[in-house]
Amino acid sequence: MSRYQPPKMSRSRTNYFKHKRRRRHVVIVLCSIAIIAVAVAGTRSLLRSFPSNEKTLSAPSSSVVNKKVATPQKATTIDKSSWQLRLVNNTHPLPENFTVQTSIVAGHRFDSRAAPFLQKLISDCNAQGHHLLICSAYRSISYQTSLFKTEIQKAEQNGASDAVQTAATVVAKPGTSEHNLGLAVDFGSTGNQLCDESFGNTPEGQWLMQNAYKYGFILRYPKGKEDITKIIYEPWHYRYIGTAAAKEMQGKNICLEEYVGQA
Ligand SMILES: [Zn+2]
């Protein structure tokens, strides 16, 4: 049996196949180069479309700063006809039938809406080693009336020519005291409950002058404003007006009459 012998190719046919193989290699190499080039270019453009970490951190920060500046400006718009800015004095008396809902703070009645601020002020002050207390807070108009009548009787007994006027120098006429509003408080300390100028020199009096505004309270009858308030300097008498207004008034050194445009 003779074995199968493949037919021998001619020399020209062998060259043809060699040439074809070489051409295929060249095509494969060229295609590979093209694919790699496209891949590199694509990666570069992708990287360009995402900012680096530094850019991501720095770019939004400027817009955040702008927002932070803009927000408080809107928040400082204060409605000057709001309940906490109600002006009560000799020329702006409360109506006889005025009532207010009160809560008890340190044994005294105070407007329920402002009571938490008063409570916090006293707690924070005393937590710093002071001995702040309340001498007087809300007084109803009927109670003020009885106080006033008692003073008139005293004046009459003392032979005053104008008993009502004399009484008014000691006790505010009913409805004209901020204590009738429920937003005024007379402070004292365990060592000073005199309700006179000396309280301003106590550690508690000093603390109030520096910190009360943070809780929405102002020294209502400051030194140098007597011509406007018509009340002597009273370092013990504070009035709640809200934190935003208190901060603004403290910064501008103006009294409530000036702030609400009734000076
Ligand atoms: Zn007072």
PDB file of C-alpha atoms and ligand atoms in Angstrom:
ATOM      1  CA  MET A   1       0.000   0.000   0.000  1.00  0.00           C
ATOM      2  CA  SER A   2       1.430   3.287  -0.892  1.00  0.00           C
ATOM      3  CA  ARG A   3       0.956   6.250   1.651  1.00  0.00           C
ATOM      4  CA  TYR A   4      -0.819   9.404   0.572  1.00  0.00           C
ATOM      5  CA  GLN A   5       1.618  12.056  -0.536  1.00  0.00           C
ATOM      6  CA  PRO A   6       0.233  15.625  -0.632  1.00  0.00           C
ATOM      7  CA  PRO A   7       0.839  17.241  -3.921  1.00  0.00           C
ATOM      8  CA  LYS A   8       3.869  19.478  -3.899  1.00  0.00           C
ATOM      9  CA  MET A   9       3.113  23.159  -4.427  1.00  0.00           C
ATOM     10  CA  SER A  10       4.853  25.087  -6.998  1.00  0.00           C
ATOM     11  CA  ARG A  11       7.440  27.733  -5.859  1.00  0.00           C
ATOM     12  CA  SER A  12       5.281  30.684  -7.055  1.00  0.00           C
ATOM     13  CA  ARG A  13       2.222  29.353  -5.123  1.00  0.00           C
ATOM     14  CA  THR A  14       4.324  29.039  -1.892  1.00  0.00           C
ATOM     15  CA  ASN A  15       5.460  32.676  -2.178  1.00  0.00           C
ATOM     16  CA  TYR A  16       1.876  33.721  -2.684  1.00  0.00           C
ATOM     17  CA  PHE A  17       0.823  32.179   0.695  1.00  0.00           C
ATOM     18  CA  LYS A  18       3.855  33.610   2.524  1.00  0.00           C
ATOM     19  CA  HIS A  19       3.020  37.064   1.179  1.00  0.00           C
ATOM     20  CA  LYS A  20      -0.626  36.705   2.216  1.00  0.00           C
ATOM     21  CA  ARG A  21       0.357  35.719   5.798  1.00  0.00           C
ATOM     22  CA  ARG A  22       2.711  38.685   6.111  1.00  0.00           C
ATOM     23  CA  ARG A  23      -0.022  41.039   4.887  1.00  0.00           C
ATOM     24  CA  ARG A  24      -2.430  39.623   7.489  1.00  0.00           C
ATOM     25  CA  HIS A  25       0.130  40.298  10.231  1.00  0.00           C
ATOM     26  CA  VAL A  26       0.546  43.870   9.097  1.00  0.00           C
ATOM     27  CA  VAL A  27      -3.249  44.392   9.088  1.00  0.00           C
ATOM     28  CA  ILE A  28      -3.549  42.933  12.629  1.00  0.00           C
ATOM     29  CA  VAL A  29      -0.737  45.153  13.927  1.00  0.00           C
ATOM     30  CA  LEU A  30      -2.253  48.259  12.302  1.00  0.00           C
ATOM     31  CA  CYS A  31      -5.698  47.444  13.690  1.00  0.00           C
ATOM     32  CA  SER A  32      -4.242  46.960  17.190  1.00  0.00           C
ATOM     33  CA  ILE A  33      -2.464  50.304  17.010  1.00  0.00           C
ATOM     34  CA  ALA A  34      -5.701  51.972  15.880  1.00  0.00           C
ATOM     35  CA  ILE A  35      -7.721  50.405  18.730  1.00  0.00           C
ATOM     36  CA  ILE A  36      -5.134  51.459  21.347  1.00  0.00           C
ATOM     37  CA  ALA A  37      -5.054  55.007  19.920  1.00  0.00           C
ATOM     38  CA  VAL A  38      -8.856  55.288  20.085  1.00  0.00           C
ATOM     39  CA  ALA A  39      -8.873  53.913  23.650  1.00  0.00           C
ATOM     40  CA  VAL A  40      -6.240  56.416  24.845  1.00  0.00           C
ATOM     41  CA  ALA A  41      -8.031  59.349  23.214  1.00  0.00           C
ATOM     42  CA  GLY A  42     -11.357  58.281  24.753  1.00  0.00           C
ATOM     43  CA  THR A  43      -9.871  57.992  28.251  1.00  0.00           C
ATOM     44  CA  ARG A  44      -8.308  61.455  27.957  1.00  0.00           C
ATOM     45  CA  SER A  45     -11.585  63.076  26.961  1.00  0.00           C
ATOM     46  CA  LEU A  46     -13.373  61.291  29.810  1.00  0.00           C
ATOM     47  CA  LEU A  47     -10.837  62.567  32.336  1.00  0.00           C
ATOM     48  CA  ARG A  48     -11.249  66.072  30.945  1.00  0.00           C
ATOM     49  CA  SER A  49     -15.063  65.923  31.426  1.00  0.00           C
ATOM     50  CA  PHE A  50     -14.685  65.204  35.204  1.00  0.00           C
ATOM     51  CA  PRO A  51     -13.039  67.973  37.251  1.00  0.00           C
ATOM     52  CA  SER A  52     -10.240  66.981  39.548  1.00  0.00           C
ATOM     53  CA  ASN A  53     -10.906  66.693  43.261  1.00  0.00           C
ATOM     54  CA  GLU A  54      -9.476  70.144  43.860  1.00  0.00           C
ATOM     55  CA  LYS A  55     -11.805  71.740  41.353  1.00  0.00           C
ATOM     56  CA  THR A  56     -14.829  69.931  42.800  1.00  0.00           C
ATOM     57  CA  LEU A  57     -14.007  71.316  46.243  1.00  0.00           C
ATOM     58  CA  SER A  58     -13.157  74.838  45.200  1.00  0.00           C
ATOM     59  CA  ALA A  59     -15.840  75.549  42.604  1.00  0.00           C
ATOM     60  CA  PRO A  60     -19.011  75.068  44.750  1.00  0.00           C
ATOM     61  CA  SER A  61     -17.454  76.821  47.753  1.00  0.00           C
ATOM     62  CA  SER A  62     -17.890  80.260  46.200  1.00  0.00           C
ATOM     63  CA  SER A  63     -21.606  79.653  45.604  1.00  0.00           C
ATOM     64  CA  VAL A  64     -22.014  78.350  49.180  1.00  0.00           C
ATOM     65  CA  VAL A  65     -20.401  81.530  50.529  1.00  0.00           C
ATOM     66  CA  ASN A  66     -22.802  83.659  48.475  1.00  0.00           C
ATOM     67  CA  LYS A  67     -25.799  81.747  49.823  1.00  0.00           C
ATOM     68  CA  LYS A  68     -24.578  82.097  53.400  1.00  0.00           C
ATOM     69  CA  VAL A  69     -24.297  85.848  52.974  1.00  0.00           C
ATOM     70  CA  ALA A  70     -27.714  86.173  51.336  1.00  0.00           C
ATOM     71  CA  THR A  71     -29.785  84.124  53.816  1.00  0.00           C
ATOM     72  CA  PRO A  72     -29.302  86.181  57.022  1.00  0.00           C
ATOM     73  CA  GLN A  73     -30.043  89.391  55.090  1.00  0.00           C
ATOM     74  CA  LYS A  74     -33.548  88.073  54.416  1.00  0.00           C
ATOM     75  CA  ALA A  75     -33.900  86.845  58.016  1.00  0.00           C
ATOM     76  CA  THR A  76     -33.164  90.310  59.468  1.00  0.00           C
ATOM     77  CA  THR A  77     -36.356  91.737  57.981  1.00  0.00           C
ATOM     78  CA  ILE A  78     -38.248  92.443  61.207  1.00  0.00           C
ATOM     79  CA  ASP A  79     -41.953  93.200  61.388  1.00  0.00           C
ATOM     80  CA  LYS A  80     -41.992  96.261  63.626  1.00  0.00           C
ATOM     81  CA  SER A  81     -45.713  95.874  64.363  1.00  0.00           C
ATOM     82  CA  SER A  82     -45.220  92.397  65.854  1.00  0.00           C
ATOM     83  CA  TRP A  83     -46.344  91.575  69.425  1.00  0.00           C
ATOM     84  CA  GLN A  84     -42.841  91.572  70.911  1.00  0.00           C
ATOM     85  CA  LEU A  85     -42.129  95.128  69.687  1.00  0.00           C
ATOM     86  CA  ARG A  86     -45.325  96.676  71.047  1.00  0.00           C
ATOM     87  CA  LEU A  87     -44.509 100.064  72.501  1.00  0.00           C
ATOM     88  CA  VAL A  88     -46.003 100.760  75.929  1.00  0.00           C
ATOM     89  CA  ASN A  89     -45.355 104.085  77.656  1.00  0.00           C
ATOM     90  CA  ASN A  90     -47.188 107.174  78.849  1.00  0.00           C
ATOM     91  CA  THR A  91     -48.282 108.080  75.325  1.00  0.00           C
ATOM     92  CA  HIS A  92     -48.934 104.476  74.223  1.00  0.00           C
ATOM     93  CA  PRO A  93     -51.073 102.941  76.989  1.00  0.00           C
ATOM     94  CA  LEU A  94     -52.587  99.472  76.820  1.00  0.00           C
ATOM     95  CA  PRO A  95     -56.390  99.190  76.671  1.00  0.00           C
ATOM     96  CA  GLU A  96     -58.044  98.487  80.027  1.00  0.00           C
ATOM     97  CA  ASN A  97     -59.239  95.065  78.855  1.00  0.00           C
ATOM     98  CA  PHE A  98     -55.734  93.960  77.747  1.00  0.00           C
ATOM     99  CA  THR A  99     -54.927  90.376  78.659  1.00  0.00           C
ATOM    100  CA  VAL A 100     -52.004  88.073  77.889  1.00  0.00           C
ATOM    101  CA  GLN A 101     -51.364  84.375  78.407  1.00  0.00           C
ATOM    102  CA  THR A 102     -48.603  83.904  80.963  1.00  0.00           C
ATOM    103  CA  SER A 103     -46.328  81.127  82.224  1.00  0.00           C
ATOM    104  CA  ILE A 104     -44.424  80.924  85.499  1.00  0.00           C
ATOM    105  CA  VAL A 105     -40.661  81.558  85.391  1.00  0.00           C
ATOM    106  CA  ALA A 106     -38.733  81.472  88.699  1.00  0.00           C
ATOM    107  CA  GLY A 107     -41.996  82.054  90.567  1.00  0.00           C
ATOM    108  CA  HIS A 108     -43.142  85.001  88.401  1.00  0.00           C
ATOM    109  CA  ARG A 109     -45.654  85.328  85.564  1.00  0.00           C
ATOM    110  CA  PHE A 110     -44.312  86.236  82.120  1.00  0.00           C
ATOM    111  CA  ASP A 111     -45.731  86.215  78.557  1.00  0.00           C
ATOM    112  CA  SER A 112     -45.843  82.499  77.594  1.00  0.00           C
ATOM    113  CA  ARG A 113     -44.300  83.159  74.180  1.00  0.00           C
ATOM    114  CA  ALA A 114     -41.210  84.783  75.714  1.00  0.00           C
ATOM    115  CA  ALA A 115     -41.029  82.737  78.933  1.00  0.00           C
ATOM    116  CA  PRO A 116     -38.583  80.105  77.531  1.00  0.00           C
ATOM    117  CA  PHE A 117     -36.105  82.880  76.652  1.00  0.00           C
ATOM    118  CA  LEU A 118     -36.270  84.327  80.160  1.00  0.00           C
ATOM    119  CA  GLN A 119     -35.834  80.881  81.690  1.00  0.00           C
ATOM    120  CA  LYS A 120     -32.781  80.210  79.513  1.00  0.00           C
ATOM    121  CA  LEU A 121     -31.230  83.600  80.285  1.00  0.00           C
ATOM    122  CA  ILE A 122     -31.466  82.994  84.047  1.00  0.00           C
ATOM    123  CA  SER A 123     -30.178  79.388  83.776  1.00  0.00           C
ATOM    124  CA  ASP A 124     -27.194  80.384  81.628  1.00  0.00           C
ATOM    125  CA  CYS A 125     -26.297  83.375  83.810  1.00  0.00           C
ATOM    126  CA  ASN A 126     -26.405  81.330  87.027  1.00  0.00           C
ATOM    127  CA  ALA A 127     -24.551  78.423  85.400  1.00  0.00           C
ATOM    128  CA  GLN A 128     -21.649  80.882  85.073  1.00  0.00           C
ATOM    129  CA  GLY A 129     -21.536  81.371  88.848  1.00  0.00           C
ATOM    130  CA  HIS A 130     -23.972  84.305  89.203  1.00  0.00           C
ATOM    131  CA  HIS A 131     -27.016  84.650  91.448  1.00  0.00           C
ATOM    132  CA  LEU A 132     -29.612  86.301  89.212  1.00  0.00           C
ATOM    133  CA  LEU A 133     -33.261  86.374  90.302  1.00  0.00           C
ATOM    134  CA  ILE A 134     -36.529  88.051  89.361  1.00  0.00           C
ATOM    135  CA  CYS A 135     -37.904  90.799  91.590  1.00  0.00           C
ATOM    136  CA  SER A 136     -40.974  91.515  89.468  1.00  0.00           C
ATOM    137  CA  ALA A 137     -42.338  90.520  86.064  1.00  0.00           C
ATOM    138  CA  TYR A 138     -45.948  90.552  84.789  1.00  0.00           C
ATOM    139  CA  ARG A 139     -48.421  92.727  86.653  1.00  0.00           C
ATOM    140  CA  SER A 140     -52.052  92.767  85.545  1.00  0.00           C
ATOM    141  CA  ILE A 141     -53.665  96.129  84.831  1.00  0.00           C
ATOM    142  CA  SER A 142     -56.100  95.550  87.725  1.00  0.00           C
ATOM    143  CA  TYR A 143     -53.184  94.957  90.112  1.00  0.00           C
ATOM    144  CA  GLN A 144     -51.438  98.063  88.735  1.00  0.00           C
ATOM    145  CA  THR A 145     -54.685  99.979  89.344  1.00  0.00           C
ATOM    146  CA  SER A 146     -54.769  98.903  92.990  1.00  0.00           C
ATOM    147  CA  LEU A 147     -51.093  99.909  93.409  1.00  0.00           C
ATOM    148  CA  PHE A 148     -51.829 103.277  91.827  1.00  0.00           C
ATOM    149  CA  LYS A 149     -54.877 103.910  94.028  1.00  0.00           C
ATOM    150  CA  THR A 150     -52.827 103.148  97.121  1.00  0.00           C
ATOM    151  CA  GLU A 151     -50.242 105.715  96.041  1.00  0.00           C
ATOM    152  CA  ILE A 152     -52.955 108.332  95.420  1.00  0.00           C
ATOM    153  CA  GLN A 153     -54.266 107.767  98.956  1.00  0.00           C
ATOM    154  CA  LYS A 154     -50.764 108.132 100.390  1.00  0.00           C
ATOM    155  CA  ALA A 155     -50.266 111.380  98.440  1.00  0.00           C
ATOM    156  CA  GLU A 156     -53.600 112.735  99.639  1.00  0.00           C
ATOM    157  CA  GLN A 157     -52.713 111.868 103.241  1.00  0.00           C
ATOM    158  CA  ASN A 158     -49.422 113.692 102.795  1.00  0.00           C
ATOM    159  CA  GLY A 159     -51.308 116.792 101.599  1.00  0.00           C
ATOM    160  CA  ALA A 160     -50.143 116.704  97.949  1.00  0.00           C
ATOM    161  CA  SER A 161     -51.736 119.382  95.769  1.00  0.00           C
ATOM    162  CA  ASP A 162     -52.080 116.949  92.834  1.00  0.00           C
ATOM    163  CA  ALA A 163     -52.303 113.462  94.350  1.00  0.00           C
ATOM    164  CA  VAL A 164     -52.678 111.711  90.972  1.00  0.00           C
ATOM    165  CA  GLN A 165     -49.602 113.391  89.557  1.00  0.00           C
ATOM    166  CA  THR A 166     -47.615 112.673  92.697  1.00  0.00           C
ATOM    167  CA  ALA A 167     -48.678 109.019  92.611  1.00  0.00           C
ATOM    168  CA  ALA A 168     -47.619 108.793  88.953  1.00  0.00           C
ATOM    169  CA  THR A 169     -44.031 109.680  89.860  1.00  0.00           C
ATOM    170  CA  VAL A 170     -43.864 106.580  92.051  1.00  0.00           C
ATOM    171  CA  VAL A 171     -46.065 104.021  90.258  1.00  0.00           C
ATOM    172  CA  ALA A 172     -46.859 103.969  86.547  1.00  0.00           C
ATOM    173  CA  LYS A 173     -50.443 104.749  85.615  1.00  0.00           C
ATOM    174  CA  PRO A 174     -52.391 101.534  84.880  1.00  0.00           C
ATOM    175  CA  GLY A 175     -51.791 100.398  81.275  1.00  0.00           C
ATOM    176  CA  THR A 176     -48.673 102.516  80.767  1.00  0.00           C
ATOM    177  CA  SER A 177     -46.244 100.078  82.414  1.00  0.00           C
ATOM    178  CA  GLU A 178     -44.434  97.459  80.366  1.00  0.00           C
ATOM    179  CA  HIS A 179     -45.032  95.127  83.296  1.00  0.00           C
ATOM    180  CA  ASN A 180     -48.724  95.151  82.292  1.00  0.00           C
ATOM    181  CA  LEU A 181     -47.675  93.901  78.854  1.00  0.00           C
ATOM    182  CA  GLY A 182     -46.029  90.763  80.291  1.00  0.00           C
ATOM    183  CA  LEU A 183     -42.697  91.323  78.527  1.00  0.00           C
ATOM    184  CA  ALA A 184     -40.833  93.338  81.183  1.00  0.00           C
ATOM    185  CA  VAL A 185     -38.800  91.957  84.063  1.00  0.00           C
ATOM    186  CA  ASP A 186     -37.061  93.582  87.006  1.00  0.00           C
ATOM    187  CA  PHE A 187     -33.934  91.635  87.894  1.00  0.00           C
ATOM    188  CA  GLY A 188     -32.039  91.438  91.140  1.00  0.00           C
ATOM    189  CA  SER A 189     -29.423  89.216  92.684  1.00  0.00           C
ATOM    190  CA  THR A 190     -29.237  87.428  96.014  1.00  0.00           C
ATOM    191  CA  GLY A 191     -27.092  90.349  97.223  1.00  0.00           C
ATOM    192  CA  ASN A 192     -29.025  93.218  95.598  1.00  0.00           C
ATOM    193  CA  GLN A 193     -32.787  93.535  95.233  1.00  0.00           C
ATOM    194  CA  LEU A 194     -32.950  97.294  95.596  1.00  0.00           C
ATOM    195  CA  CYS A 195     -34.025  98.065  92.022  1.00  0.00           C
ATOM    196  CA  ASP A 196     -31.757 101.084  91.908  1.00  0.00           C
ATOM    197  CA  GLU A 197     -28.653 102.185  89.986  1.00  0.00           C
ATOM    198  CA  SER A 198     -26.353 100.083  92.169  1.00  0.00           C
ATOM    199  CA  PHE A 199     -27.608  96.905  90.443  1.00  0.00           C
ATOM    200  CA  GLY A 200     -25.813  98.011  87.265  1.00  0.00           C
ATOM    201  CA  ASN A 201     -22.465  97.579  89.032  1.00  0.00           C
ATOM    202  CA  THR A 202     -23.135  94.058  90.323  1.00  0.00           C
ATOM    203  CA  PRO A 203     -21.704  91.042  88.419  1.00  0.00           C
ATOM    204  CA  GLU A 204     -25.284  90.102  87.473  1.00  0.00           C
ATOM    205  CA  GLY A 205     -26.050  93.618  86.223  1.00  0.00           C
ATOM    206  CA  GLN A 206     -22.837  93.610  84.166  1.00  0.00           C
ATOM    207  CA  TRP A 207     -23.570  90.149  82.753  1.00  0.00           C
ATOM    208  CA  LEU A 208     -27.028  91.305  81.634  1.00  0.00           C
ATOM    209  CA  MET A 209     -25.629  94.367  79.851  1.00  0.00           C
ATOM    210  CA  GLN A 210     -23.273  92.150  77.859  1.00  0.00           C
ATOM    211  CA  ASN A 211     -25.466  89.108  77.247  1.00  0.00           C
ATOM    212  CA  ALA A 212     -29.204  89.817  77.599  1.00  0.00           C
ATOM    213  CA  TYR A 213     -29.589  90.697  73.901  1.00  0.00           C
ATOM    214  CA  LYS A 214     -28.583  87.146  72.934  1.00  0.00           C
ATOM    215  CA  TYR A 215     -31.804  85.985  74.600  1.00  0.00           C
ATOM    216  CA  GLY A 216     -33.932  88.741  73.042  1.00  0.00           C
ATOM    217  CA  PHE A 217     -33.845  91.187  75.998  1.00  0.00           C
ATOM    218  CA  ILE A 218     -32.765  94.837  76.055  1.00  0.00           C
ATOM    219  CA  LEU A 219     -31.928  97.258  78.827  1.00  0.00           C
ATOM    220  CA  ARG A 220     -35.120  99.222  78.268  1.00  0.00           C
ATOM    221  CA  TYR A 221     -34.204 102.538  79.934  1.00  0.00           C
ATOM    222  CA  PRO A 222     -30.506 103.104  79.269  1.00  0.00           C
ATOM    223  CA  LYS A 223     -28.293 105.972  80.377  1.00  0.00           C
ATOM    224  CA  GLY A 224     -28.302 108.825  77.889  1.00  0.00           C
ATOM    225  CA  LYS A 225     -31.770 108.045  76.465  1.00  0.00           C
ATOM    226  CA  GLU A 226     -33.830 109.565  79.288  1.00  0.00           C
ATOM    227  CA  ASP A 227     -35.044 112.418  77.041  1.00  0.00           C
ATOM    228  CA  ILE A 228     -36.592 109.869  74.683  1.00  0.00           C
ATOM    229  CA  THR A 229     -37.856 107.186  77.081  1.00  0.00           C
ATOM    230  CA  LYS A 230     -38.938 109.767  79.717  1.00  0.00           C
ATOM    231  CA  ILE A 231     -37.772 107.237  82.299  1.00  0.00           C
ATOM    232  CA  ILE A 232     -34.648 107.394  84.461  1.00  0.00           C
ATOM    233  CA  TYR A 233     -31.784 104.946  83.921  1.00  0.00           C
ATOM    234  CA  GLU A 234     -33.012 101.575  85.217  1.00  0.00           C
ATOM    235  CA  PRO A 235     -30.258  98.922  85.001  1.00  0.00           C
ATOM    236  CA  TRP A 236     -32.612  96.317  86.557  1.00  0.00           C
ATOM    237  CA  HIS A 237     -35.508  96.667  84.078  1.00  0.00           C
ATOM    238  CA  TYR A 238     -35.262  94.503  80.935  1.00  0.00           C
ATOM    239  CA  ARG A 239     -37.742  94.079  78.127  1.00  0.00           C
ATOM    240  CA  TYR A 240     -38.162  91.116  75.750  1.00  0.00           C
ATOM    241  CA  ILE A 241     -38.291  92.213  72.074  1.00  0.00           C
ATOM    242  CA  GLY A 242     -36.976  89.093  70.261  1.00  0.00           C
ATOM    243  CA  THR A 243     -33.404  88.093  69.453  1.00  0.00           C
ATOM    244  CA  ALA A 244     -33.136  89.681  65.981  1.00  0.00           C
ATOM    245  CA  ALA A 245     -34.380  93.110  67.098  1.00  0.00           C
ATOM    246  CA  ALA A 246     -32.340  92.966  70.331  1.00  0.00           C
ATOM    247  CA  LYS A 247     -29.155  92.244  68.410  1.00  0.00           C
ATOM    248  CA  GLU A 248     -29.821  95.112  66.004  1.00  0.00           C
ATOM    249  CA  MET A 249     -30.643  97.575  68.785  1.00  0.00           C
ATOM    250  CA  GLN A 250     -27.596  96.559  70.811  1.00  0.00           C
ATOM    251  CA  GLY A 251     -25.374  97.102  67.759  1.00  0.00           C
ATOM    252  CA  LYS A 252     -26.892 100.514  66.948  1.00  0.00           C
ATOM    253  CA  ASN A 253     -27.171 101.635  70.602  1.00  0.00           C
ATOM    254  CA  ILE A 254     -30.763 102.810  70.190  1.00  0.00           C
ATOM    255  CA  CYS A 255     -33.793 102.492  72.477  1.00  0.00           C
ATOM    256  CA  LEU A 256     -37.171 100.971  71.604  1.00  0.00           C
ATOM    257  CA  GLU A 257     -38.830 104.312  70.819  1.00  0.00           C
ATOM    258  CA  GLU A 258     -36.090 105.032  68.253  1.00  0.00           C
ATOM    259  CA  TYR A 259     -36.222 101.505  66.857  1.00  0.00           C
ATOM    260  CA  VAL A 260     -39.973 101.504  66.152  1.00  0.00           C
ATOM    261  CA  GLY A 261     -39.860 105.112  64.894  1.00  0.00           C
ATOM    262  CA  GLN A 262     -41.754 106.691  67.804  1.00  0.00           C
ATOM    263  CA  ALA A 263     -38.937 108.697  69.370  1.00  0.00           C
TER     264      ALA A 263
HETATM  265 ZN    ZN B   1     -39.602  97.376  85.798  1.00  0.00          ZN
END
